[in-house]
Coordinates of N, CA and C and ligand atoms in Angstrom, one line a residue:
M7 N 48.6 8.4 -32.7 CA 49.4 9.3 -31.8 C 48.5 10.5 -31.5
K8 N 48.8 11.1 -30.3 CA 48.2 12.4 -30.0 C 49.2 13.5 -29.9
F9 N 49.0 14.5 -30.7 CA 49.9 15.6 -30.8 C 49.3 16.9 -30.1
Y10 N 50.0 17.3 -29.0 CA 49.5 18.5 -28.2 C 50.3 19.7 -28.8
M11 N 49.5 20.6 -29.3 CA 50.1 21.8 -30.0 C 49.3 23.0 -29.9
T12 N 49.9 24.1 -30.3 CA 49.3 25.4 -30.3 C 49.6 26.0 -31.7
P13 N 48.6 26.4 -32.5 CA 48.9 27.0 -33.8 C 49.9 28.2 -33.7
G14 N 50.9 28.2 -34.6 CA 51.8 29.4 -34.6 C 52.9 29.3 -33.5
S15 N 53.0 28.3 -32.8 CA 54.0 28.2 -31.7 C 55.1 27.3 -32.3
C16 N 56.0 26.9 -31.4 CA 57.1 26.1 -31.8 C 56.7 24.7 -32.2
T17 N 55.4 24.4 -31.8 CA 54.9 23.1 -32.3 C 54.7 23.0 -33.8
T18 N 54.7 24.2 -34.4 CA 54.5 24.2 -35.9 C 55.7 23.3 -36.5
G19 N 56.9 23.4 -36.0 CA 58.0 22.6 -36.5 C 57.7 21.1 -36.4
I20 N 57.2 20.6 -35.3 CA 56.9 19.2 -35.2 C 55.7 18.8 -36.0
H21 N 54.7 19.7 -36.1 CA 53.6 19.5 -37.0 C 54.1 19.2 -38.4
I22 N 55.0 20.1 -38.9 CA 55.6 19.9 -40.2 C 56.3 18.5 -40.4
L23 N 57.0 18.1 -39.4 CA 57.6 16.8 -39.4 C 56.6 15.6 -39.5
L24 N 55.5 15.8 -38.7 CA 54.5 14.7 -38.8 C 53.9 14.6 -40.2
E25 N 53.7 15.8 -40.8 CA 53.1 15.8 -42.2 C 54.2 15.3 -43.2
E26 N 55.4 15.7 -43.0 CA 56.5 15.3 -44.0 C 56.5 13.7 -43.9
L27 N 56.3 13.1 -42.8 CA 56.3 11.7 -42.6 C 55.0 11.0 -43.0
E28 N 54.0 11.9 -43.3 CA 52.7 11.4 -43.6 C 52.1 10.4 -42.6
L29 N 52.2 10.8 -41.3 CA 51.8 10.0 -40.2 C 50.3 10.4 -39.9
V30 N 49.6 9.4 -39.2 CA 48.3 9.6 -38.8 C 48.3 10.0 -37.3
F31 N 47.7 11.1 -37.0 CA 47.7 11.6 -35.6 C 46.5 12.4 -35.3
E32 N 46.2 12.5 -34.0 CA 45.1 13.4 -33.5 C 45.7 14.7 -33.0
V33 N 45.1 15.8 -33.4 CA 45.6 17.1 -32.8 C 44.8 17.4 -31.6
H34 N 45.5 17.8 -30.5 CA 44.9 18.3 -29.3 C 45.4 19.7 -29.1
L35 N 44.5 20.6 -29.1 CA 44.9 22.0 -29.0 C 45.2 22.4 -27.5
V36 N 46.3 23.1 -27.3 CA 46.6 23.6 -26.0 C 46.6 25.1 -26.1
N37 N 45.6 25.7 -25.4 CA 45.5 27.2 -25.4 C 46.4 27.8 -24.3
L38 N 47.6 28.2 -24.8 CA 48.5 28.8 -23.8 C 48.0 30.0 -23.1
L39 N 47.3 30.9 -23.9 CA 46.8 32.1 -23.2 C 45.8 31.8 -22.2
A40 N 45.0 30.7 -22.3 CA 44.0 30.3 -21.3 C 44.7 29.5 -20.2
G41 N 45.9 29.1 -20.4 CA 46.6 28.4 -19.3 C 46.4 26.9 -19.3
D42 N 46.0 26.4 -20.5 CA 45.7 24.9 -20.6 C 47.0 24.1 -20.2
Q43 N 48.2 24.7 -20.4 CA 49.4 23.9 -20.1 C 49.6 23.7 -18.6
D44 N 48.9 24.5 -17.8 CA 49.0 24.3 -16.3 C 47.8 23.5 -15.7
A45 N 46.9 23.1 -16.6 CA 45.7 22.3 -16.1 C 46.2 21.0 -15.6
P46 N 45.7 20.4 -14.5 CA 46.1 19.2 -14.0 C 46.1 18.0 -15.0
A47 N 45.1 18.1 -15.9 CA 44.9 17.0 -16.9 C 46.1 17.0 -17.9
Y48 N 46.6 18.2 -18.2 CA 47.7 18.3 -19.1 C 49.0 18.0 -18.4
R49 N 49.1 18.5 -17.2 CA 50.4 18.3 -16.4 C 50.5 16.8 -16.1
A50 N 49.4 16.0 -16.1 CA 49.5 14.6 -15.9 C 50.2 13.9 -17.1
I51 N 50.0 14.6 -18.3 CA 50.7 14.1 -19.5 C 52.1 14.6 -19.6
N52 N 52.2 15.9 -19.4 CA 53.5 16.5 -19.5 C 53.7 17.4 -18.3
P53 N 54.5 16.9 -17.2 CA 54.6 17.6 -16.0 C 55.4 18.9 -16.2
K54 N 56.1 19.1 -17.3 CA 56.8 20.4 -17.5 C 55.8 21.5 -17.9
G55 N 54.6 21.1 -18.4 CA 53.6 22.2 -18.8 C 54.1 22.9 -20.0
T56 N 54.8 22.2 -20.9 CA 55.2 22.8 -22.2 C 54.6 22.1 -23.4
I57 N 54.7 22.7 -24.5 CA 54.3 22.1 -25.8 C 55.6 22.2 -26.6
P58 N 55.8 21.2 -27.5 CA 55.0 20.1 -27.9 C 55.1 18.9 -27.0
T59 N 54.0 18.1 -27.0 CA 54.0 16.8 -26.4 C 53.4 15.8 -27.5
L60 N 54.0 14.6 -27.6 CA 53.5 13.6 -28.5 C 53.3 12.4 -27.7
V61 N 52.0 11.9 -27.6 CA 51.7 10.7 -27.0 C 51.7 9.6 -28.0
R62 N 52.6 8.6 -27.9 CA 52.8 7.6 -28.9 C 51.7 6.5 -28.8
D63 N 51.7 5.6 -29.8 CA 50.7 4.6 -29.9 C 50.8 3.7 -28.6
D64 N 51.9 3.6 -28.0 CA 52.0 2.7 -26.7 C 51.5 3.5 -25.5
G65 N 51.1 4.8 -25.7 CA 50.5 5.5 -24.6 C 51.6 6.4 -23.9
T66 N 52.8 6.2 -24.2 CA 53.9 7.0 -23.5 C 54.0 8.4 -24.2
A67 N 54.3 9.4 -23.3 CA 54.4 10.8 -23.8 C 55.9 11.2 -24.0
L68 N 56.1 11.8 -25.1 CA 57.5 12.4 -25.3 C 57.4 13.9 -25.4
T69 N 58.3 14.6 -24.7 CA 58.2 16.0 -24.6 C 59.5 16.6 -25.2
D70 N 59.4 17.9 -25.5 CA 60.5 18.7 -26.0 C 60.8 18.5 -27.5
F71 N 61.0 19.6 -28.2 CA 61.2 19.6 -29.6 C 62.3 18.6 -30.1
L72 N 63.5 18.8 -29.5 CA 64.6 18.0 -30.0 C 64.3 16.5 -29.9
S73 N 63.8 16.1 -28.7 CA 63.6 14.6 -28.5 C 62.5 14.1 -29.4
I74 N 61.4 14.9 -29.6 CA 60.3 14.4 -30.5 C 60.8 14.3 -31.9
A75 N 61.5 15.4 -32.4 CA 62.1 15.4 -33.8 C 63.0 14.2 -34.0
W76 N 63.9 14.0 -33.0 CA 64.9 12.9 -33.1 C 64.1 11.5 -33.2
W77 N 63.2 11.4 -32.3 CA 62.4 10.1 -32.3 C 61.7 9.8 -33.6
L78 N 61.1 10.9 -34.1 CA 60.3 10.7 -35.4 C 61.3 10.3 -36.5
A79 N 62.5 11.0 -36.6 CA 63.4 10.7 -37.7 C 64.0 9.3 -37.5
R80 N 64.3 8.9 -36.3 CA 64.8 7.6 -36.1 C 63.8 6.5 -36.2
T81 N 62.5 6.8 -36.0 CA 61.5 5.7 -36.0 C 61.1 5.5 -37.5
W82 N 61.2 6.5 -38.3 CA 60.8 6.4 -39.7 C 62.1 6.7 -40.6
P83 N 63.1 5.9 -40.5 CA 64.4 6.3 -41.1 C 64.4 6.4 -42.6
R84 N 63.5 5.6 -43.2 CA 63.5 5.6 -44.7 C 63.1 7.0 -45.3
R85 N 62.5 7.8 -44.5 CA 62.1 9.1 -45.0 C 63.3 10.1 -45.0
G86 N 64.4 9.7 -44.4 CA 65.7 10.4 -44.6 C 65.7 11.8 -43.9
L87 N 65.0 11.9 -42.7 CA 65.0 13.2 -42.1 C 66.2 13.5 -41.2
L88 N 67.1 12.5 -41.2 CA 68.4 12.6 -40.5 C 69.5 12.1 -41.4
P89 N 70.7 12.8 -41.5 CA 71.8 12.2 -42.2 C 72.2 10.9 -41.5
E90 N 72.9 10.0 -42.3 CA 73.3 8.7 -41.7 C 74.6 8.8 -40.9
D91 N 75.4 9.7 -41.3 CA 76.8 9.7 -40.7 C 76.8 10.6 -39.4
A92 N 77.7 10.3 -38.5 CA 77.8 10.9 -37.2 C 78.0 12.4 -37.3
E93 N 78.8 12.8 -38.3 CA 79.1 14.2 -38.5 C 77.8 15.0 -38.9
G94 N 77.0 14.4 -39.8 CA 75.8 15.0 -40.2 C 74.8 15.1 -39.1
Q95 N 74.7 14.0 -38.3 CA 73.8 14.0 -37.2 C 74.2 15.0 -36.1
A96 N 75.5 15.1 -35.9 CA 75.9 16.1 -34.9 C 75.6 17.5 -35.4
R97 N 75.7 17.8 -36.7 CA 75.4 19.1 -37.2 C 73.9 19.4 -37.1
V98 N 73.1 18.3 -37.3 CA 71.6 18.5 -37.1 C 71.3 18.9 -35.6
L99 N 71.9 18.2 -34.7 CA 71.7 18.6 -33.3 C 72.2 20.0 -33.0
E100 N 73.3 20.4 -33.6 CA 73.9 21.7 -33.4 C 72.9 22.8 -33.9
V101 N 72.3 22.6 -35.1 CA 71.4 23.6 -35.6 C 70.1 23.6 -34.7
M102 N 69.6 22.4 -34.4 CA 68.3 22.4 -33.6 C 68.5 23.0 -32.2
S103 N 69.6 22.7 -31.6 CA 69.9 23.3 -30.3 C 70.0 24.8 -30.4
H104 N 70.6 25.3 -31.4 CA 70.7 26.7 -31.6 C 69.4 27.4 -31.8
A105 N 68.6 26.8 -32.7 CA 67.3 27.4 -33.0 C 66.3 27.3 -31.8
V106 N 66.3 26.1 -31.2 CA 65.3 26.0 -30.1 C 65.8 26.5 -28.8
G107 N 67.1 26.3 -28.5 CA 67.6 26.7 -27.2 C 68.0 28.2 -27.2
T108 N 68.6 28.7 -28.2 CA 69.1 30.0 -28.2 C 68.1 31.0 -28.8
V109 N 67.8 30.8 -30.1 CA 67.0 31.8 -30.8 C 65.6 31.8 -30.2
H110 N 65.0 30.7 -30.0 CA 63.7 30.6 -29.3 C 63.8 30.8 -27.8
G111 N 64.5 29.9 -27.1 CA 64.5 29.9 -25.7 C 65.1 31.1 -25.0
Q112 N 66.1 31.7 -25.6 CA 66.7 32.9 -25.0 C 66.3 34.2 -25.7
G113 N 66.0 34.1 -27.0 CA 65.6 35.3 -27.8 C 64.1 35.5 -27.8
F114 N 63.4 34.7 -28.6 CA 61.9 35.0 -28.7 C 61.2 34.8 -27.4
A115 N 61.6 34.0 -26.5 CA 60.9 33.8 -25.2 C 60.9 35.1 -24.5
R116 N 62.0 35.9 -24.6 CA 62.1 37.2 -23.9 C 61.0 38.2 -24.5
I117 N 60.8 38.0 -25.8 CA 59.8 38.9 -26.5 C 58.4 38.5 -26.2
F118 N 58.1 37.1 -26.3 CA 56.8 36.6 -26.2 C 56.3 36.5 -24.7
T119 N 57.2 36.1 -23.8 CA 56.8 35.9 -22.4 C 57.8 36.7 -21.5
T120 N 57.7 38.0 -21.8 CA 58.6 38.9 -21.1 C 58.5 38.8 -19.6
E121 N 57.3 38.7 -19.1 CA 57.0 38.7 -17.6 C 57.7 37.5 -16.9
K122 N 58.1 36.5 -17.7 CA 58.8 35.3 -17.1 C 60.2 35.7 -16.8
F123 N 60.7 36.7 -17.5 CA 62.1 37.1 -17.3 C 62.3 38.2 -16.3
S124 N 61.2 39.0 -16.1 CA 61.2 40.0 -15.0 C 59.8 40.3 -14.7
P125 N 59.5 40.2 -13.4 CA 58.1 40.6 -13.0 C 57.9 42.1 -13.0
N126 N 59.0 42.9 -13.1 CA 58.9 44.3 -13.0 C 58.6 45.0 -14.4
P127 N 57.4 45.5 -14.6 CA 57.1 46.1 -15.9 C 58.1 47.1 -16.4
A128 N 58.7 47.8 -15.4 CA 59.7 48.9 -15.8 C 60.9 48.3 -16.6
E129 N 61.1 47.0 -16.4 CA 62.2 46.3 -17.1 C 61.8 45.6 -18.4
H130 N 60.6 45.6 -18.7 CA 60.1 44.8 -19.8 C 60.7 45.3 -21.2
A131 N 60.8 46.6 -21.4 CA 61.3 47.1 -22.7 C 62.8 46.6 -22.8
A132 N 63.5 46.6 -21.7 CA 64.9 46.1 -21.8 C 65.0 44.6 -22.0
V133 N 64.1 43.9 -21.4 CA 64.1 42.4 -21.6 C 63.8 42.1 -23.1
K134 N 62.8 42.8 -23.6 CA 62.4 42.6 -25.0 C 63.6 42.9 -26.0
A135 N 64.2 44.0 -25.7 CA 65.4 44.5 -26.5 C 66.5 43.4 -26.5
R136 N 66.7 42.9 -25.3 CA 67.7 41.8 -25.2 C 67.3 40.6 -26.0
G137 N 66.1 40.2 -25.9 CA 65.6 39.1 -26.7 C 65.8 39.3 -28.2
R138 N 65.5 40.5 -28.6 CA 65.6 40.8 -30.0 C 67.1 40.7 -30.5
E139 N 68.0 41.2 -29.6 CA 69.4 41.2 -29.9 C 69.9 39.7 -30.0
I140 N 69.4 38.9 -29.1 CA 69.8 37.5 -29.1 C 69.3 36.8 -30.4
A141 N 68.0 37.1 -30.7 CA 67.5 36.5 -31.9 C 68.2 36.9 -33.2
E142 N 68.5 38.2 -33.2 CA 69.2 38.7 -34.4 C 70.6 38.1 -34.5
R143 N 71.3 38.0 -33.4 CA 72.7 37.4 -33.4 C 72.5 35.9 -33.8
G144 N 71.5 35.3 -33.3 CA 71.3 33.9 -33.7 C 71.0 33.6 -35.1
F145 N 70.3 34.5 -35.8 CA 70.0 34.4 -37.2 C 71.3 34.7 -38.0
A146 N 72.1 35.6 -37.5 CA 73.4 35.9 -38.2 C 74.3 34.7 -38.2
V147 N 74.3 33.9 -37.1 CA 75.0 32.7 -37.0 C 74.5 31.7 -38.1
M148 N 73.2 31.6 -38.1 CA 72.6 30.6 -39.1 C 72.8 31.1 -40.5
D149 N 72.8 32.4 -40.7 CA 73.1 32.9 -42.1 C 74.4 32.4 -42.6
A150 N 75.4 32.4 -41.7 CA 76.7 31.9 -42.2 C 76.7 30.4 -42.4
V151 N 76.0 29.7 -41.6 CA 75.8 28.2 -41.8 C 75.2 27.9 -43.1
L152 N 74.2 28.7 -43.5 CA 73.4 28.4 -44.7 C 74.1 28.9 -46.0
D153 N 75.2 29.6 -45.8 CA 75.8 30.2 -47.0 C 76.2 29.1 -48.0
G154 N 75.7 29.3 -49.2 CA 76.0 28.3 -50.3 C 75.3 27.0 -50.2
R155 N 74.3 26.9 -49.4 CA 73.5 25.6 -49.3 C 72.0 25.9 -49.2
D156 N 71.3 24.9 -49.6 CA 69.8 25.0 -49.6 C 69.2 24.6 -48.3
F157 N 69.8 23.7 -47.5 CA 69.3 23.2 -46.3 C 70.3 23.4 -45.1
A158 N 69.7 23.3 -43.9 CA 70.6 23.6 -42.7 C 71.8 22.6 -42.6
V159 N 71.6 21.4 -43.0 CA 72.7 20.4 -43.0 C 72.6 19.6 -44.2
G160 N 73.7 19.4 -44.9 CA 73.8 18.5 -46.1 C 73.0 19.1 -47.2
D161 N 72.5 18.2 -48.1 CA 71.9 18.7 -49.3 C 70.4 18.2 -49.4
R162 N 69.8 17.9 -48.2 CA 68.4 17.6 -48.2 C 67.7 18.1 -46.9
F163 N 66.4 18.1 -46.9 CA 65.6 18.5 -45.8 C 65.9 17.6 -44.6
S164 N 66.0 18.1 -43.4 CA 66.2 17.3 -42.2 C 65.4 17.9 -41.1
I165 N 65.4 17.3 -39.9 CA 64.6 17.8 -38.8 C 65.2 19.2 -38.4
A166 N 66.4 19.4 -38.7 CA 67.0 20.7 -38.4 C 66.3 21.9 -39.1
D167 N 65.9 21.6 -40.4 CA 65.2 22.6 -41.2 C 63.8 23.0 -40.6
A168 N 63.2 22.0 -39.9 CA 61.9 22.3 -39.3 C 62.1 23.2 -38.1
A169 N 63.2 23.0 -37.3 CA 63.4 23.8 -36.2 C 63.8 25.3 -36.6
L170 N 64.6 25.3 -37.6 CA 65.0 26.7 -38.2 C 63.8 27.4 -38.8
F171 N 62.9 26.6 -39.4 CA 61.8 27.2 -40.1 C 60.9 27.9 -39.1
Y172 N 60.6 27.3 -37.9 CA 59.6 28.0 -37.1 C 60.1 29.3 -36.5
V173 N 61.4 29.3 -36.2 CA 61.9 30.6 -35.7 C 62.0 31.7 -36.8
E174 N 62.3 31.2 -38.0 CA 62.3 32.1 -39.2 C 60.8 32.7 -39.4
F175 N 59.9 31.8 -39.2 CA 58.4 32.1 -39.4 C 58.1 33.2 -38.3
W176 N 58.5 33.0 -37.1 CA 58.3 34.0 -36.1 C 58.9 35.4 -36.5
A177 N 60.1 35.3 -37.0 CA 60.8 36.6 -37.4 C 60.0 37.3 -38.4
T178 N 59.5 36.6 -39.4 CA 58.7 37.3 -40.5 C 57.4 37.9 -39.9
R179 N 56.9 37.4 -38.8 CA 55.7 37.9 -38.3 C 56.0 38.9 -37.1
S180 N 57.2 39.2 -36.9 CA 57.6 40.2 -36.0 C 58.4 41.2 -36.7
D181 N 59.1 42.1 -36.0 CA 59.9 43.1 -36.8 C 61.3 42.7 -36.7
I182 N 61.6 41.5 -36.7 CA 63.0 41.0 -36.7 C 63.4 40.7 -38.2
P183 N 64.4 41.4 -38.8 CA 64.7 41.1 -40.2 C 65.5 39.9 -40.3
L184 N 65.2 39.1 -41.3 CA 66.0 37.8 -41.5 C 67.1 38.2 -42.5
P185 N 68.4 37.8 -42.2 CA 69.5 38.0 -43.2 C 69.2 37.1 -44.4
P186 N 69.9 37.5 -45.5 CA 69.6 36.9 -46.8 C 69.5 35.4 -46.9
N187 N 70.5 34.7 -46.4 CA 70.4 33.2 -46.5 C 69.3 32.6 -45.7
C188 N 69.0 33.2 -44.5 CA 67.8 32.7 -43.8 C 66.5 33.0 -44.5
L189 N 66.5 34.2 -45.1 CA 65.2 34.5 -45.9 C 65.1 33.6 -47.0
A190 N 66.2 33.2 -47.7 CA 66.1 32.3 -48.8 C 65.7 30.9 -48.3
H191 N 66.2 30.5 -47.2 CA 65.9 29.2 -46.6 C 64.4 29.2 -46.2
Y192 N 63.9 30.3 -45.6 CA 62.5 30.4 -45.3 C 61.6 30.2 -46.5
A193 N 62.0 31.0 -47.6 CA 61.2 30.9 -48.8 C 61.2 29.5 -49.4
R194 N 62.4 28.8 -49.3 CA 62.5 27.4 -49.8 C 61.6 26.5 -49.0
M195 N 61.5 26.7 -47.7 CA 60.7 25.8 -46.9 C 59.2 26.0 -47.3
L196 N 58.9 27.3 -47.6 CA 57.5 27.6 -48.0 C 57.0 26.9 -49.3
T197 N 58.0 26.4 -50.1 CA 57.6 25.7 -51.3 C 57.3 24.2 -51.0
R198 N 57.5 23.7 -49.8 CA 57.3 22.3 -49.5 C 55.8 22.1 -49.2
P199 N 55.2 21.1 -49.8 CA 53.7 20.9 -49.6 C 53.4 20.7 -48.2
A200 N 54.2 20.0 -47.4 CA 53.9 19.7 -46.0 C 53.9 21.0 -45.2
V201 N 54.8 21.9 -45.5 CA 54.9 23.2 -44.8 C 53.6 24.1 -45.1
R202 N 53.3 24.1 -46.4 CA 52.1 24.9 -46.8 C 50.8 24.3 -46.2
Q203 N 50.7 23.0 -46.2 CA 49.6 22.4 -45.5 C 49.4 22.7 -44.1
V204 N 50.6 22.6 -43.4 CA 50.6 22.9 -41.9 C 50.2 24.3 -41.6
L205 N 50.8 25.3 -42.4 CA 50.5 26.7 -42.1 C 49.0 27.0 -42.4
A206 N 48.5 26.3 -43.5 CA 47.0 26.5 -43.8 C 46.2 25.9 -42.7
E207 N 46.5 24.7 -42.2 CA 45.8 24.1 -41.1 C 45.8 24.9 -39.8
E208 N 46.9 25.6 -39.6 CA 47.1 26.4 -38.4 C 46.5 27.8 -38.6
G209 N 45.9 28.1 -39.7 CA 45.2 29.3 -39.9 C 46.0 30.5 -40.5
Y210 N 47.1 30.1 -41.2 CA 47.9 31.2 -41.8 C 47.8 31.1 -43.3
R211 N 47.9 32.3 -44.0 CA 47.9 32.4 -45.4 C 49.4 32.3 -45.8
V212 N 49.7 31.4 -46.8 CA 51.1 31.3 -47.2 C 51.3 32.3 -48.3
Ligands
GSH304 N1 62.0 22.9 -23.9 C1 60.7 22.9 -24.7 C2 60.3 24.3 -24.7 C3 59.3 24.6 -25.7 C4 58.5 25.9 -25.4 O1 59.1 26.8 -24.8 N2 57.3 25.9 -25.7 C5 56.5 27.0 -25.3 C6 55.5 27.4 -26.5 S1 56.4 27.9 -28.0 C7 55.7 26.6 -24.2 O2 55.4 25.5 -23.9 N3 55.2 27.6 -23.4 C8 54.4 27.2 -22.2 C9 54.4 28.4 -21.3 O3 55.0 29.4 -21.6 O4 53.7 28.3 -20.3 C10 61.0 22.3 -26.0 O5 62.1 22.2 -26.4 O6 60.0 21.9 -26.7

């Protein structure tokens, strides 16, 4: 498989899942700052111009965090990255949607790609402040979900933990404080060999 990613981006979560599953894959770096995502060659693979993209062994491309994570978990079910029951699976989708759609898509996106939310530089400070507010509220919601448990859903690591981890990672590298249960979850994720390996490969010191 070919994995299109950028170190330190949301693709870190999918990178962790690929390593948790011990899969063999090629890494293709997408330099977002250089605009690789808009190059015709990349748009031919992923017309949305987003990362992550996973090109499977049959040559078809799968895009977006949730769909790639879901496909990985369903394709290698023995690794147990998804609960078996409908309630557990729905909770996994609930956490992933919140982490990727709200905390990342509405919160951190305003902080990292402010100009996409307003072309007017005079508004950028307000856009960033709103992004920070959304991210902080999002972590407060997850803090309550994590109360009294080690993982986002049930009693074992799932694809939801990978989604939550990458936004927690971003928080620790910005000035957004993580509430106690999120901080404990983040620290727990850092003890996983696959997580440590991915961060090291992506150029971070654990
Ligand atoms: N809906 C996509 C969005 C992911 C996303 O926003 N990725 C960012 C990087 S973390 C991206 O592709 N940015 C491209 C750009 O800003 O041009 C998903 O769920 O994977």
